[in-house]
Coordinates of C-alpha atoms and ligand atoms in Angstrom, one line a residue:
M35 CA -71.7 -4.9 50.2
E36 CA -71.1 -1.7 48.5
D37 CA -67.4 -1.8 49.8
L38 CA -66.8 -5.8 48.8
K39 CA -68.1 -4.7 45.4
Y40 CA -65.7 -1.8 45.0
Q41 CA -63.2 -4.5 46.4
I42 CA -63.6 -7.1 43.9
D43 CA -63.6 -4.5 41.3
L44 CA -60.3 -3.3 42.1
L45 CA -59.1 -6.9 42.2
T46 CA -60.2 -7.5 39.0
A47 CA -58.6 -4.0 37.9
L48 CA -55.5 -5.0 39.2
N49 CA -55.5 -8.6 37.7
E50 CA -56.2 -7.5 34.3
R51 CA -53.6 -5.1 34.5
L52 CA -51.1 -7.8 36.0
L53 CA -51.9 -10.0 33.3
A54 CA -51.4 -7.4 30.5
S55 CA -48.4 -6.7 31.8
E56 CA -47.4 -10.4 32.0
K57 CA -48.2 -10.7 28.6
M58 CA -46.6 -7.7 27.6
Y59 CA -43.3 -9.1 29.4
R60 CA -43.5 -12.3 27.8
H61 CA -43.7 -10.5 24.7
I62 CA -40.6 -8.9 25.1
A63 CA -38.8 -12.0 26.3
E64 CA -39.8 -13.8 23.2
C65 CA -39.0 -11.0 20.9
S66 CA -35.2 -10.8 22.4
G67 CA -34.4 -13.9 21.1
T68 CA -33.5 -14.7 24.6
L69 CA -34.3 -17.9 26.6
F70 CA -35.1 -17.4 30.2
M71 CA -35.3 -19.7 32.9
Y72 CA -37.0 -18.7 35.9
F73 CA -36.2 -20.8 38.9
D74 CA -38.5 -19.9 42.0
Y75 CA -36.9 -21.6 45.4
K76 CA -39.8 -20.5 47.5
C77 CA -42.2 -23.4 46.0
T78 CA -41.8 -27.0 46.7
P79 CA -40.7 -28.5 44.5
T80 CA -38.8 -25.4 42.8
K81 CA -40.8 -23.8 40.3
V82 CA -39.4 -23.2 36.8
D83 CA -40.6 -21.3 34.3
L84 CA -39.2 -20.9 30.6
V85 CA -39.9 -18.0 29.3
G86 CA -38.6 -16.9 25.2
P87 CA -38.3 -18.3 22.2
W88 CA -37.5 -22.2 22.3
D89 CA -38.7 -25.4 20.9
D90 CA -41.9 -26.0 22.2
K91 CA -41.8 -29.6 23.0
V92 CA -38.8 -28.7 24.8
G93 CA -40.8 -26.1 26.9
E94 CA -43.8 -28.6 27.3
K95 CA -41.5 -31.4 28.5
I96 CA -40.1 -29.1 31.3
A97 CA -43.4 -27.8 32.5
N98 CA -44.6 -31.5 32.7
H99 CA -41.6 -32.8 34.5
P100 CA -41.1 -32.1 38.4
Y101 CA -38.2 -30.0 38.4
D102 CA -34.8 -31.3 37.7
E103 CA -32.1 -29.0 36.7
S104 CA -29.9 -31.6 35.2
Y105 CA -32.9 -33.3 33.5
M106 CA -33.5 -30.0 31.9
L107 CA -30.3 -29.1 30.9
N108 CA -30.0 -33.0 29.2
L109 CA -33.2 -31.9 27.1
L110 CA -31.7 -28.4 26.0
F111 CA -27.8 -29.3 25.7
D112 CA -27.9 -33.2 25.0
E113 CA -24.0 -33.6 25.2
D114 CA -21.8 -31.4 27.1
Q115 CA -24.3 -30.5 29.8
D116 CA -22.1 -31.0 32.6
K117 CA -19.7 -28.4 31.1
F118 CA -22.7 -26.1 31.2
R119 CA -23.7 -26.9 34.3
I120 CA -20.4 -26.3 35.9
H121 CA -20.3 -23.1 33.9
M122 CA -23.8 -21.9 35.3
L123 CA -22.6 -22.8 39.0
E124 CA -19.5 -20.5 38.0
L125 CA -21.7 -17.5 36.9
E126 CA -23.8 -18.1 40.2
R127 CA -21.2 -18.0 42.6
E128 CA -19.6 -15.1 40.6
G129 CA -22.7 -13.3 41.1
L130 CA -23.8 -11.3 38.1
E131 CA -20.8 -12.2 35.6
S132 CA -22.1 -13.0 32.3
D133 CA -19.9 -15.3 29.8
T134 CA -19.7 -17.3 26.4
V135 CA -20.3 -21.0 26.5
E136 CA -19.2 -23.6 23.8
V137 CA -21.5 -26.2 23.9
R138 CA -21.5 -29.4 21.4
S139 CA -24.6 -31.1 20.5
R140 CA -25.4 -33.9 18.1
N141 CA -21.9 -33.3 16.3
K142 CA -23.0 -29.5 16.3
R143 CA -21.2 -26.9 18.0
Y144 CA -22.8 -23.4 19.0
W145 CA -21.9 -20.8 21.4
L146 CA -24.5 -19.8 24.2
S147 CA -23.9 -16.4 25.9
C148 CA -25.2 -17.0 29.4
F149 CA -26.4 -14.5 31.9
A150 CA -27.1 -15.7 35.6
N151 CA -28.7 -13.5 38.3
V152 CA -29.5 -14.8 41.8
T153 CA -31.4 -13.2 44.5
Y154 CA -30.6 -14.7 48.5
D155 CA -32.5 -14.2 51.4
E156 CA -30.9 -13.0 54.8
D157 CA -29.4 -16.8 55.5
H158 CA -28.3 -16.7 52.0
N159 CA -30.5 -19.0 50.6
P160 CA -31.3 -18.8 47.1
V161 CA -34.8 -17.4 46.8
E162 CA -34.9 -16.7 42.9
K163 CA -32.8 -17.1 40.0
I164 CA -32.9 -16.1 36.3
I165 CA -30.4 -17.7 33.8
S166 CA -30.7 -15.9 30.5
I167 CA -29.3 -17.9 27.4
K168 CA -28.9 -16.4 24.3
D169 CA -27.3 -18.3 20.8
I170 CA -24.7 -16.6 19.4
T171 CA -23.4 -19.2 16.9
K172 CA -23.9 -17.3 14.0
I173 CA -22.4 -13.9 15.4
K174 CA -19.5 -16.3 16.5
M175 CA -19.0 -17.8 13.3
N176 CA -18.8 -14.9 11.7
S177 CA -16.4 -13.2 13.7
E178 CA -14.4 -16.5 13.5
E179 CA -14.5 -16.8 9.8
L180 CA -13.5 -12.8 9.6
E181 CA -10.7 -13.6 11.9
Y182 CA -9.6 -16.3 9.6
L183 CA -9.6 -14.1 6.5
A184 CA -7.6 -11.2 8.5
F185 CA -4.9 -13.3 9.6
Y186 CA -4.5 -16.5 7.2
D187 CA -4.2 -16.8 3.3
S188 CA -7.6 -19.0 2.3
L189 CA -6.0 -21.1 -0.3
T190 CA -3.5 -22.9 1.8
G191 CA -3.9 -21.9 5.5
V192 CA -0.7 -20.1 6.2
Y193 CA -0.8 -16.8 7.3
N194 CA -1.7 -14.2 4.9
R195 CA 0.8 -11.1 4.0
N196 CA -0.5 -8.6 6.5
Y197 CA -0.1 -11.0 9.3
F198 CA 2.9 -12.6 8.6
V199 CA 4.5 -9.0 8.8
R200 CA 3.0 -8.4 11.6
K201 CA 4.5 -11.6 13.2
F202 CA 7.6 -10.9 12.0
R203 CA 7.9 -7.6 13.1
D204 CA 7.0 -8.9 16.5
M205 CA 9.8 -11.6 16.0
C206 CA 12.4 -8.9 15.3
E207 CA 11.4 -6.7 18.1
K208 CA 11.9 -10.0 20.4
A209 CA 15.2 -10.2 18.6
D210 CA 16.4 -6.7 19.8
S211 CA 15.7 -7.3 23.0
E212 CA 17.4 -10.6 23.3
K213 CA 20.2 -9.9 20.9
V214 CA 19.5 -12.5 18.5
S215 CA 18.5 -12.6 14.8
V216 CA 15.9 -13.5 12.7
E217 CA 15.6 -15.1 9.3
I218 CA 13.2 -14.8 6.3
M219 CA 13.2 -17.1 3.7
F220 CA 11.4 -16.3 0.2
V221 CA 10.3 -19.4 -1.5
D222 CA 9.1 -19.0 -5.0
I223 CA 7.9 -21.9 -7.4
D224 CA 10.1 -22.0 -10.4
D225 CA 8.2 -21.0 -13.7
F226 CA 5.3 -21.3 -12.2
K227 CA 3.8 -19.4 -15.3
K228 CA 4.4 -22.4 -17.4
I229 CA 3.3 -24.6 -15.0
N230 CA 0.0 -23.1 -14.7
D231 CA 0.1 -22.7 -18.7
S232 CA 0.3 -26.5 -18.7
I233 CA -1.9 -27.6 -16.2
G234 CA -4.3 -24.3 -16.0
L235 CA -5.3 -22.0 -13.1
L236 CA -7.2 -24.3 -11.1
F237 CA -4.7 -27.2 -10.8
G238 CA -2.0 -24.6 -10.5
D239 CA -3.9 -23.1 -7.3
E240 CA -4.3 -26.8 -6.3
L241 CA -0.5 -27.2 -6.4
V242 CA 0.2 -23.9 -4.6
Q243 CA -2.1 -25.4 -2.0
E244 CA -0.3 -28.7 -1.5
F245 CA 2.9 -26.9 -1.2
G246 CA 1.5 -24.5 0.9
Q247 CA 0.3 -27.0 3.1
Y248 CA 3.6 -28.6 3.5
L249 CA 5.3 -25.4 4.2
K250 CA 2.7 -25.3 7.2
G251 CA 4.3 -28.0 8.5
F252 CA 6.9 -26.1 9.5
N253 CA 4.9 -23.6 11.4
G254 CA 5.9 -23.7 15.0
E255 CA 7.2 -21.6 18.3
D256 CA 10.0 -20.1 16.2
V257 CA 8.8 -20.2 12.6
N258 CA 5.9 -18.8 11.1
V259 CA 4.9 -19.3 7.5
G260 CA 2.6 -16.9 5.0
R261 CA 2.1 -16.5 1.5
F262 CA 2.8 -12.9 -0.4
G263 CA 1.7 -14.0 -3.6
S264 CA 0.4 -16.3 -6.4
D265 CA 3.3 -18.8 -5.8
V266 CA 5.6 -16.8 -3.3
F267 CA 5.8 -18.1 0.2
V268 CA 7.7 -16.5 3.1
I269 CA 9.3 -18.4 6.3
A270 CA 10.2 -16.7 9.2
I271 CA 12.9 -18.4 11.8
Y272 CA 13.3 -16.6 15.1
N273 CA 16.9 -17.8 15.5
P274 CA 18.3 -18.1 18.9
C275 CA 21.0 -19.9 18.7
G276 CA 22.4 -17.6 15.5
Q277 CA 22.3 -20.6 13.1
R278 CA 21.3 -20.6 9.5
S279 CA 18.3 -22.9 10.2
S280 CA 17.2 -21.4 6.7
D281 CA 19.7 -24.0 5.5
V282 CA 17.9 -26.8 7.4
I283 CA 14.6 -26.0 5.9
Y284 CA 16.1 -25.6 2.9
R285 CA 17.5 -28.8 2.6
K286 CA 13.9 -30.2 3.8
I287 CA 12.2 -28.7 1.3
Q288 CA 14.8 -29.9 -1.2
E289 CA 14.1 -33.5 0.0
R290 CA 10.4 -33.0 -0.5
L291 CA 10.7 -31.6 -4.1
R292 CA 12.5 -35.0 -5.1
H293 CA 8.9 -36.7 -4.8
P294 CA 6.1 -35.4 -7.0
F295 CA 2.4 -33.6 -5.7
T296 CA -0.4 -35.6 -6.6
L297 CA -3.2 -33.3 -7.7
T298 CA -7.0 -34.4 -7.4
N299 CA -7.1 -35.2 -11.2
K300 CA -4.2 -37.8 -10.7
T301 CA -1.7 -35.6 -12.5
E302 CA 1.9 -35.9 -10.7
M303 CA 3.7 -32.6 -10.6
M304 CA 7.2 -32.0 -10.2
F305 CA 8.9 -28.5 -10.0
T306 CA 12.0 -26.6 -8.3
V307 CA 12.0 -23.6 -6.1
S308 CA 14.4 -20.4 -5.9
V309 CA 15.2 -19.0 -2.1
G310 CA 16.0 -16.0 -1.1
V311 CA 17.3 -15.3 2.5
A312 CA 17.9 -12.4 4.6
E313 CA 18.6 -12.3 8.3
Y314 CA 17.3 -9.1 10.9
P315 CA 19.2 -7.2 11.7
D316 CA 22.2 -7.7 9.4
A317 CA 20.4 -7.1 6.3
G318 CA 18.1 -4.1 7.1
R319 CA 17.5 -1.6 9.9
T320 CA 13.9 -2.7 10.0
A321 CA 11.5 -5.6 9.7
L322 CA 10.3 -4.0 6.6
E323 CA 13.7 -3.9 4.9
V324 CA 14.9 -7.0 5.6
I325 CA 11.5 -8.6 4.0
K326 CA 12.5 -6.4 0.8
N327 CA 16.1 -7.5 1.0
A328 CA 15.3 -11.3 0.7
E329 CA 13.1 -10.6 -2.2
I330 CA 15.6 -8.9 -3.8
V331 CA 18.0 -11.8 -3.4
L332 CA 15.2 -13.9 -4.4
Y333 CA 15.5 -11.8 -7.9
K334 CA 19.2 -13.0 -7.8
A335 CA 18.5 -16.7 -7.0
K336 CA 16.2 -16.8 -10.1
E337 CA 18.8 -14.8 -12.4
R338 CA 21.5 -17.4 -11.4
G339 CA 19.5 -20.1 -12.9
K340 CA 16.9 -20.9 -10.3
N341 CA 16.5 -24.2 -8.1
G342 CA 19.0 -22.8 -5.7
I343 CA 19.1 -20.6 -2.6
Q344 CA 20.6 -17.1 -2.2
Y345 CA 21.8 -15.4 1.0
F346 CA 22.0 -11.6 1.3
E347 CA 24.9 -10.0 0.3
L348 CA 25.6 -6.2 0.5
D349 CA 26.8 -6.1 -3.2
I350 CA 23.6 -7.5 -4.5
L351 CA 22.0 -4.8 -3.0
N352 CA 24.0 -1.9 -4.1
K353 CA 23.8 -3.3 -7.6
F354 CA 19.9 -3.5 -7.5
I355 CA 19.7 0.0 -6.1
K356 CA 22.2 0.8 -9.2
N357 CA 20.1 -0.6 -11.6
I358 CA 16.6 0.8 -10.5
S359 CA 18.6 4.4 -10.6
V360 CA 19.9 3.5 -14.3
E361 CA 16.3 2.4 -15.1
K362 CA 15.0 5.9 -14.1
Q363 CA 17.8 7.7 -15.9
L364 CA 17.3 5.7 -18.9
K365 CA 13.5 6.6 -19.4
E366 CA 14.7 10.1 -19.5
A367 CA 17.5 9.5 -22.0
I368 CA 15.0 7.7 -24.0
E369 CA 12.5 10.8 -24.1
T370 CA 15.4 13.3 -24.7
E371 CA 16.9 10.9 -27.2
G372 CA 20.1 11.4 -25.1
F373 CA 22.4 8.8 -26.5
Q374 CA 24.9 8.6 -29.2
L375 CA 26.4 6.5 -31.6
Y376 CA 30.5 5.4 -31.5
Y377 CA 32.0 3.7 -34.8
Q378 CA 34.6 0.9 -34.3
P379 CA 36.5 0.5 -37.7
Q380 CA 37.0 -3.0 -39.3
Y381 CA 39.8 -4.0 -41.6
Y382 CA 40.5 -6.6 -44.1
A383 CA 43.1 -8.6 -42.3
A384 CA 44.9 -9.3 -46.0
S385 CA 44.5 -6.0 -47.7
G386 CA 44.7 -3.7 -44.5
N387 CA 41.6 -2.0 -46.3
L388 CA 38.9 -0.7 -44.3
R389 CA 35.7 -2.9 -44.4
G390 CA 33.3 -0.8 -42.4
A391 CA 32.6 -0.2 -38.7
E392 CA 30.4 -1.5 -36.1
A393 CA 28.0 1.2 -34.4
L394 CA 28.3 1.2 -30.6
I395 CA 25.6 2.9 -28.7
R396 CA 27.2 5.5 -25.7
W397 CA 25.1 7.4 -23.1
P398 CA 26.9 10.5 -22.6
D399 CA 26.6 12.5 -19.3
P400 CA 23.9 15.4 -20.1
E401 CA 26.4 17.4 -17.9
G402 CA 29.5 16.6 -19.8
N403 CA 31.1 14.4 -17.3
G404 CA 31.9 11.5 -19.9
F405 CA 29.3 8.7 -19.9
I406 CA 26.9 7.4 -17.5
T407 CA 27.5 3.8 -17.8
S408 CA 28.6 1.5 -20.4
P409 CA 26.7 -0.6 -23.0
G410 CA 27.8 -3.9 -21.3
E411 CA 25.9 -2.6 -18.1
F412 CA 22.8 -0.7 -19.2
I413 CA 21.8 -2.8 -22.3
P414 CA 20.9 -5.6 -20.4
I415 CA 18.9 -3.5 -18.1
A416 CA 16.8 -2.2 -20.9
E417 CA 16.4 -5.5 -22.3
K418 CA 14.9 -6.7 -19.0
N419 CA 12.4 -3.5 -19.0
G420 CA 11.7 -3.1 -22.6
A421 CA 13.4 0.3 -23.2
I422 CA 15.8 -1.7 -25.6
I423 CA 13.0 -1.2 -28.0
P424 CA 12.8 2.6 -28.4
I425 CA 16.5 2.6 -28.1
G426 CA 17.0 0.1 -30.8
N427 CA 14.8 2.0 -33.0
F428 CA 17.2 5.0 -32.2
V429 CA 20.2 2.7 -33.1
T430 CA 18.6 1.8 -36.4
K431 CA 17.7 5.4 -37.4
E432 CA 21.1 7.2 -36.7
A433 CA 23.0 4.3 -38.0
L434 CA 21.1 4.6 -41.3
R435 CA 21.2 7.9 -41.5
T436 CA 24.8 8.5 -40.6
L437 CA 25.9 5.8 -43.4
S438 CA 23.6 7.9 -45.9
D439 CA 25.5 11.0 -44.9
W440 CA 28.8 9.1 -45.2
R441 CA 27.9 7.5 -48.6
N442 CA 26.7 10.9 -50.2
K443 CA 29.6 12.6 -48.9
Y444 CA 32.8 10.4 -49.5
H445 CA 31.4 7.7 -52.2
I446 CA 33.4 4.7 -50.1
P447 CA 31.8 1.3 -50.0
M448 CA 31.7 0.2 -46.4
I449 CA 29.5 -1.8 -44.3
L450 CA 27.9 -1.0 -40.9
S451 CA 27.4 -3.5 -38.6
I452 CA 24.5 -2.8 -36.1
N453 CA 23.9 -4.6 -32.8
I454 CA 20.3 -6.0 -32.5
S455 CA 18.9 -7.3 -29.1
A456 CA 17.7 -10.7 -29.1
V457 CA 14.2 -9.1 -27.3
A458 CA 13.9 -6.6 -30.2
L459 CA 14.2 -9.2 -33.2
E460 CA 11.5 -11.4 -31.5
K461 CA 9.0 -8.2 -32.2
E462 CA 6.7 -9.3 -34.3
N463 CA 6.9 -6.0 -36.9
F464 CA 10.9 -6.0 -36.6
V465 CA 11.2 -6.9 -40.2
D466 CA 9.1 -4.3 -41.4
N467 CA 10.4 -1.5 -39.3
I468 CA 14.1 -2.0 -40.0
S469 CA 13.0 -2.4 -44.0
H470 CA 11.1 0.7 -44.0
A471 CA 14.2 2.5 -42.1
I472 CA 16.2 1.5 -45.2
N473 CA 14.0 2.7 -47.8
L474 CA 13.5 5.8 -45.9
Y475 CA 17.2 6.5 -45.8
G476 CA 17.8 4.8 -49.5
I477 CA 20.6 2.9 -48.3
N478 CA 21.6 -0.2 -50.0
P479 CA 20.9 -3.4 -47.8
E480 CA 23.8 -5.1 -48.7
T481 CA 25.9 -2.4 -46.4
I482 CA 24.3 -3.3 -43.8
E483 CA 25.0 -5.9 -41.4
L484 CA 22.9 -7.0 -38.5
E485 CA 24.8 -8.4 -35.5
I486 CA 23.1 -11.1 -33.5
T487 CA 23.8 -13.4 -30.6
E488 CA 23.4 -17.0 -30.2
S489 CA 20.7 -16.3 -27.4
V490 CA 18.1 -15.2 -30.2
F491 CA 17.6 -19.1 -31.2
I492 CA 16.9 -20.4 -27.6
N493 CA 13.1 -19.7 -27.5
N494 CA 11.7 -19.9 -31.0
F495 CA 14.6 -21.1 -33.0
E496 CA 12.4 -21.7 -36.1
D497 CA 11.0 -18.4 -36.1
V498 CA 13.9 -16.6 -35.8
I499 CA 15.5 -19.0 -38.5
D500 CA 12.6 -17.6 -41.0
K501 CA 13.1 -13.9 -39.7
I502 CA 16.9 -13.8 -40.6
K503 CA 16.0 -15.6 -43.7
T504 CA 13.7 -12.7 -45.0
L505 CA 16.2 -10.2 -44.0
R506 CA 18.8 -12.0 -45.9
G507 CA 16.2 -12.2 -48.8
L508 CA 15.8 -8.1 -48.7
G509 CA 19.9 -8.3 -49.2
M510 CA 20.8 -7.7 -45.6
R511 CA 24.1 -9.4 -44.0
V512 CA 23.8 -11.0 -40.7
S513 CA 26.3 -12.0 -38.5
L514 CA 26.6 -14.2 -35.0
D515 CA 28.3 -12.2 -32.7
D516 CA 30.4 -13.1 -29.7
F517 CA 30.7 -16.4 -31.1
G518 CA 32.1 -19.1 -28.4
T519 CA 30.6 -17.6 -25.6
G520 CA 27.1 -19.4 -25.6
Y521 CA 26.0 -22.7 -26.3
S522 CA 27.7 -22.7 -29.6
S523 CA 28.0 -26.1 -31.0
L524 CA 29.9 -26.0 -33.8
S525 CA 27.4 -28.6 -35.6
Y526 CA 24.4 -26.5 -35.1
L527 CA 26.4 -23.4 -37.0
K528 CA 25.8 -25.1 -40.6
Q529 CA 21.9 -24.7 -40.2
L530 CA 22.4 -20.7 -39.6
P531 CA 21.6 -18.9 -42.4
I532 CA 24.2 -16.4 -41.7
D533 CA 27.0 -14.7 -43.6
T534 CA 29.7 -13.8 -40.8
I535 CA 31.0 -15.0 -38.0
K536 CA 32.7 -12.7 -35.0
I537 CA 34.9 -15.0 -32.7
D538 CA 34.3 -13.6 -29.0
R539 CA 37.7 -11.3 -28.2
S540 CA 38.0 -13.8 -24.9
F541 CA 39.7 -16.3 -27.3
I542 CA 42.2 -14.3 -29.0
E543 CA 43.7 -13.5 -25.5
T544 CA 44.8 -17.4 -24.9
A545 CA 45.2 -18.3 -28.2
V546 CA 48.6 -16.6 -28.7
K547 CA 49.3 -17.8 -25.5
D548 CA 48.7 -21.4 -25.2
D549 CA 48.5 -24.2 -28.2
S550 CA 45.6 -25.7 -27.2
S551 CA 43.8 -22.6 -27.3
S552 CA 45.3 -21.9 -30.6
I553 CA 43.9 -25.2 -32.3
I554 CA 40.5 -24.3 -31.3
Y555 CA 40.6 -20.8 -32.7
E556 CA 42.2 -22.0 -35.9
S557 CA 40.1 -25.0 -36.2
V558 CA 37.0 -22.4 -35.9
I559 CA 38.6 -20.2 -38.8
Q560 CA 38.9 -22.9 -40.7
M561 CA 35.4 -24.4 -40.3
S562 CA 34.0 -21.0 -40.6
K563 CA 35.7 -20.6 -44.1
K564 CA 34.5 -24.0 -45.3
L565 CA 30.7 -23.3 -44.4
G566 CA 31.4 -20.2 -46.3
F567 CA 31.1 -17.4 -43.6
E568 CA 33.1 -14.3 -43.3
T569 CA 35.3 -14.4 -40.0
V570 CA 35.9 -11.4 -37.6
A571 CA 38.3 -11.4 -34.9
E572 CA 37.2 -9.2 -32.3
G573 CA 39.0 -7.4 -29.5
V574 CA 42.6 -7.3 -31.0
E575 CA 45.0 -5.1 -28.8
T576 CA 48.3 -6.6 -29.7
K577 CA 50.5 -6.6 -32.6
E578 CA 51.3 -10.2 -31.8
Q579 CA 47.5 -10.8 -31.9
F580 CA 47.4 -9.1 -35.4
N581 CA 50.1 -11.2 -36.7
Y582 CA 48.8 -14.7 -35.3
L583 CA 45.8 -14.1 -36.9
R584 CA 47.1 -12.9 -40.4
E585 CA 48.8 -16.0 -40.1
K586 CA 45.9 -17.9 -39.7
N587 CA 44.0 -16.2 -42.6
I588 CA 41.3 -14.6 -40.5
D589 CA 39.0 -12.2 -42.8
I590 CA 38.8 -9.3 -40.7
I591 CA 40.1 -7.5 -38.0
Q592 CA 38.5 -5.4 -35.2
G593 CA 40.1 -3.9 -32.0
Y594 CA 41.9 -1.5 -30.3
L595 CA 44.7 -2.0 -32.1
L596 CA 43.3 -1.0 -35.4
G597 CA 41.1 1.7 -34.2
K598 CA 38.8 1.9 -30.8
P599 CA 35.2 3.4 -31.2
I600 CA 34.8 6.8 -32.0
S601 CA 32.4 9.4 -32.5
K602 CA 30.6 10.3 -35.8
V603 CA 33.1 13.3 -36.4
E604 CA 36.3 11.2 -35.5
F605 CA 35.1 8.5 -37.9
E606 CA 34.6 10.8 -40.6
K607 CA 38.5 11.9 -40.3
L608 CA 39.1 8.5 -40.7
L609 CA 37.1 8.3 -43.9
I610 CA 38.6 11.4 -45.2
R611 CA 41.8 9.8 -45.1
Q612 CA 40.5 6.9 -47.1
V613 CA 39.7 8.5 -50.0
P614 CA 41.9 7.9 -53.0
Ligands
C2E25 P1 30.0 -6.2 -28.5 O1 28.7 -6.5 -29.7 O2 30.6 -7.4 -28.4 O3 30.5 -5.0 -28.9 C1 32.1 -5.0 -28.7 C2 32.5 -4.4 -27.4 O4 34.2 -4.3 -27.3 C3 32.4 -3.1 -27.6 O5 32.1 -2.5 -26.1 C4 33.8 -2.5 -27.9 O6 34.1 -1.1 -27.4 C5 34.6 -3.4 -27.1 N1 35.8 -3.8 -27.9 C6 36.3 -3.5 -28.8 N2 37.4 -3.3 -29.5 C7 38.4 -3.6 -28.2 C8 39.5 -4.4 -27.8 O7 40.6 -4.0 -28.7 N3 39.8 -4.6 -26.6 C9 38.5 -4.6 -25.3 N4 38.9 -4.7 -24.3 N5 37.2 -4.2 -25.9 C10 37.2 -3.7 -27.5 P2 31.1 -1.8 -26.0 O8 30.9 -0.4 -26.8 O9 31.2 -1.1 -24.5 O10 29.5 -2.1 -25.8 C11 29.5 -3.7 -25.1 C12 28.5 -4.2 -25.6 O11 27.1 -3.8 -25.5 C13 28.4 -4.8 -27.0 O12 29.3 -6.0 -27.1 C14 26.7 -5.2 -27.5 O13 26.6 -6.3 -26.9 C15 26.3 -4.1 -26.4 N6 25.6 -3.3 -27.4 C16 26.4 -1.7 -27.7 N7 25.9 -0.9 -28.4 C17 24.9 -1.4 -28.7 C18 23.5 -1.2 -29.6 O14 23.6 -0.5 -29.9 N8 22.4 -2.3 -29.4 C19 22.9 -3.3 -28.7 N9 21.2 -3.8 -28.7 N10 23.7 -3.6 -28.0 C20 24.9 -2.6 -28.0
CA26 CA1 28.8 -6.5 -31.3
CA27 CA1 31.3 -8.9 -29.5

């Protein structure tokens, strides 16, 4: 009896412990966020147990239903259960392997990480099976999104910069081993800033998006499309035939751009693109070098007036490299005021008297080896990077200082011409600055002539006209330089508030050679006279030209024949000879 009681107590205690440990395991399973399906094949019918965080209703249905694997899976995953089932069977066969399964249910996609473990008896009949299923949809989605962000441009869906470069590198490597080439095209929307200003950033983005999606259509086995900047796309073409496939793509793009892009606000937008193309390995030793060079020729395409394609040429690259070095040296020269002014005399054609001089900037080499480069080369660079402003300030200051110096020393009436860049003239404080300098050096404004070119009128015609009127109101003279090289139309000349016209030197060369050029030259002089302007002939190099000009009644002559540009010291010698 004692014995039996002991046995019962022991069993009860054991049972309690079992219940407690079962509770604990259930609890752990539920907390694990994993569903466990336990199949007990020893029972008939097979007993199925579900443990874990699962829809209660599903659990109930399963519990109250005789075991049927496919029914169960049906409940859990409405569609696609066959796929799931096959997958689970495969897992079983392979033993312990786990895998990720993509399941579609009610149009929703989710991913399950599944793990199956089966035990068998000696005759290889299954005894028990546990399948653990974990819903990893969220993790998967996040990593897919991260992957997307890592490879793609979120606005257009083409490759982003990093990934494109990686792809391009791979293409170049492959091209190396197959001894072929890879082309890269930079495709840049022309005047995108203006487009943005007119339709707003949001629609600007939409336009880029539309265009990017169009370009994405070129993606393929041998073509990769990427986006590098706001409106800059790149297309890499693996080129096994060695043909210029970029040409074909360019023509297709041109074709597309003939029709507008329609934005969501129903605006129809048209635009053009500029394209730069470089080829690996011709245009560079590394993939990155080729990319860089394609970008450089893109800028060349822009410079050449946009809406065009530019292929890589060594000359373009060399010029670019030279410009960069000039830019760097310019910066130093500005800091050290490393420039000089030369002066080229101008004479009245009729009397032969000195009219004055044109101040021309020179950039001497600090080591004394002549000049670093000519103004024709460095002035345009300085105009592009803004260095023209401090350079212009130096020129004005130096010219006025010299003029006041000469006036005090030689008392000769003379007009000093100063070249003014369009970039400087556009600055708001230009008029104030120059009139301040004139006052500072006590200069009579009537002895100053500002030389401007027609380019100043391109952007802000009215504004520039107002400024010129103010300058002339202060007494200064204004002359139109390089006449005949720009957009000059004779009819617009009469609207310009100027004093002098300088006919570009290219005209005098032909005027003495052929009759039709001569007629043009002569009519320009006539018209200029009628409009009340003084006329200067530039670049007069020969006696023949000189006689011709005198015969045609030109007012003023400037050129190598009568005097090259010379230093301040040299010009003083010339002035001394003028003193009566
Ligand atoms: P530009 O204003 O048309 O200046 C006349 C250019 O023709 C000068 O070249 C002068 O040296 C050159 N020249 C004069 N007579 C003859 C001739 O008989 N034959 C030939 N072949 N050339 C002649 P430079 O000094 O090299 O200047 C080139 C251009 O650089 C200038 O053309 C002007 O646009 C710009 N520049 C020069 N100095 C300045 C400056 O101080 N400020 C600005 N903004 N631009 C300047
Ligand atoms: Ca000039
Ligand atoms: Ca000129």
